[in-house]
């Protein structure tokens, strides 16, 4: 019995010694490996073996200068280069530092890294002419196929998860050779962003979807001077969507916030952004400067403008609706309502349907958009306009239907305006009502003409007393001429400077007149053909003569 106990004790001691020796051997082996990995020779050999393996498996030429493994939870890769299949280099990284948990990395269903620092990288994303995809898309697909084939049969490829990414002094180029270069402003078809720095959190790549939270990302496009001062957003991109939520994007002085989502039928549609990509945007207190927008629309460079906008935007750039629109610009101007546009980016060819709930336009705020000196004078004379209504049409041919309160008086209109750079050639037609409106000030002859209150239909051309030629069918309740305020005028006639053709009746307390016919005093024609019935009137009362002059007339006047 005692022998058996001694035998058992001996076996236990032997097993303990074996286990101890195994641990010691494992410790020394691991220590040797760790120490060996600090050797430049071993690092170079491991780097060469790793790059050769990846090159063979992925079909891309990959070179690594050195790999440094520090205590199995951190890898530092020095000078990682990847070349296209045509041998053109498109990724070059000076230093890639990766922190990880070895246990999770080996056993988890996902590829998980704690921290990744990318320093001094140069990434060139190139889309060749006639190709639907960028070079990076093919590399990602090759990596996906490799991870799928290395997994067990029927299993899904592993997801890539990175808790934190630091970008330091990165250069990113996007070259789309399928599109022409843009000579002026930001060349968004071919550009290189320098000094790209920032932090990315919770990066994930699942199937065709990449998600991340971007913090304090900045870069500059040296070619144009476009400065991405700061980008903060929850980012998502896939083959059908690009989403920027919780967004704060600072470009030069402009600030865009709060969310923008782009949807499309495949990445190639991004090359035809204006008419192929749907946009849903919720903008809150977004501040845009014309000089910043000019990077994308160079003609805006001529304007010194700041716009603050909040709206719910939906549609394509070419055809969109902006609901709950609040927009301020200049010093005192603002617009609110619902805007629909079809035809951008050519503003002059775009159809506009703008339903305005409330708007204020100050003359000094639109001065820079008006080229004609005469039109500038008219706008200044009209003064600040408060209005609501509808604007339907093009910028130079539209229907204005609404109520306009100006310093000259109130106007209600449903008028089609065909704007010409030459104000004398501007055409107008429709219905109009005025209330205590200072017509004389608008015509710049308030000695001859004063205020008017009327309702009627107008069809004519010219915005000056010299050029105006219009047909007017109206009931004029009040009209000031030569300081006398006429009442109860009805007319259906063609009017112009030194020209009248039609009929007019006046049932004023002082003047009773009925007249039909034509008067043409233009170019010394002096043709008069009228049938008139004038009741007794004192012309002095009408401020036509200085002395009393009482007349009464009835009959036909035909002559020259």
XYZ file of N, CA and C in Angstrom, residues 18-32:
45
model
N 6.932 18.174 -15.610
C 6.723 18.286 -17.063
C 5.994 19.585 -17.403
N 4.922 19.835 -16.628
C 4.155 21.069 -16.865
C 5.029 22.288 -16.656
N 5.830 22.254 -15.582
C 6.725 23.379 -15.298
C 7.697 23.594 -16.440
N 8.275 22.471 -16.890
C 9.231 22.587 -18.004
C 8.535 23.089 -19.274
N 7.292 22.637 -19.510
C 6.560 23.115 -20.695
C 6.339 24.625 -20.622
N 5.943 25.094 -19.420
C 5.746 26.543 -19.249
C 7.048 27.302 -19.450
N 8.132 26.716 -18.894
C 9.425 27.371 -19.051
C 9.844 27.417 -20.514
N 9.621 26.292 -21.197
C 9.979 26.246 -22.623
C 9.141 27.248 -23.409
N 7.809 27.246 -23.112
C 6.920 28.178 -23.806
C 7.326 29.623 -23.527
N 7.673 29.894 -22.254
C 8.091 31.248 -21.887
C 9.347 31.658 -22.643
N 10.314 30.726 -22.671
C 11.568 31.055 -23.354
C 11.364 31.186 -24.860
N 10.465 30.315 -25.404
C 10.184 30.409 -26.849
C 9.541 31.751 -27.177
N 8.535 32.107 -26.362
C 7.863 33.391 -26.594
C 8.826 34.551 -26.391
N 9.640 34.424 -25.340
C 10.624 35.490 -25.099
C 11.597 35.592 -26.255
N 12.003 34.419 -26.747
C 12.934 34.421 -27.882
C 12.284 35.069 -29.105
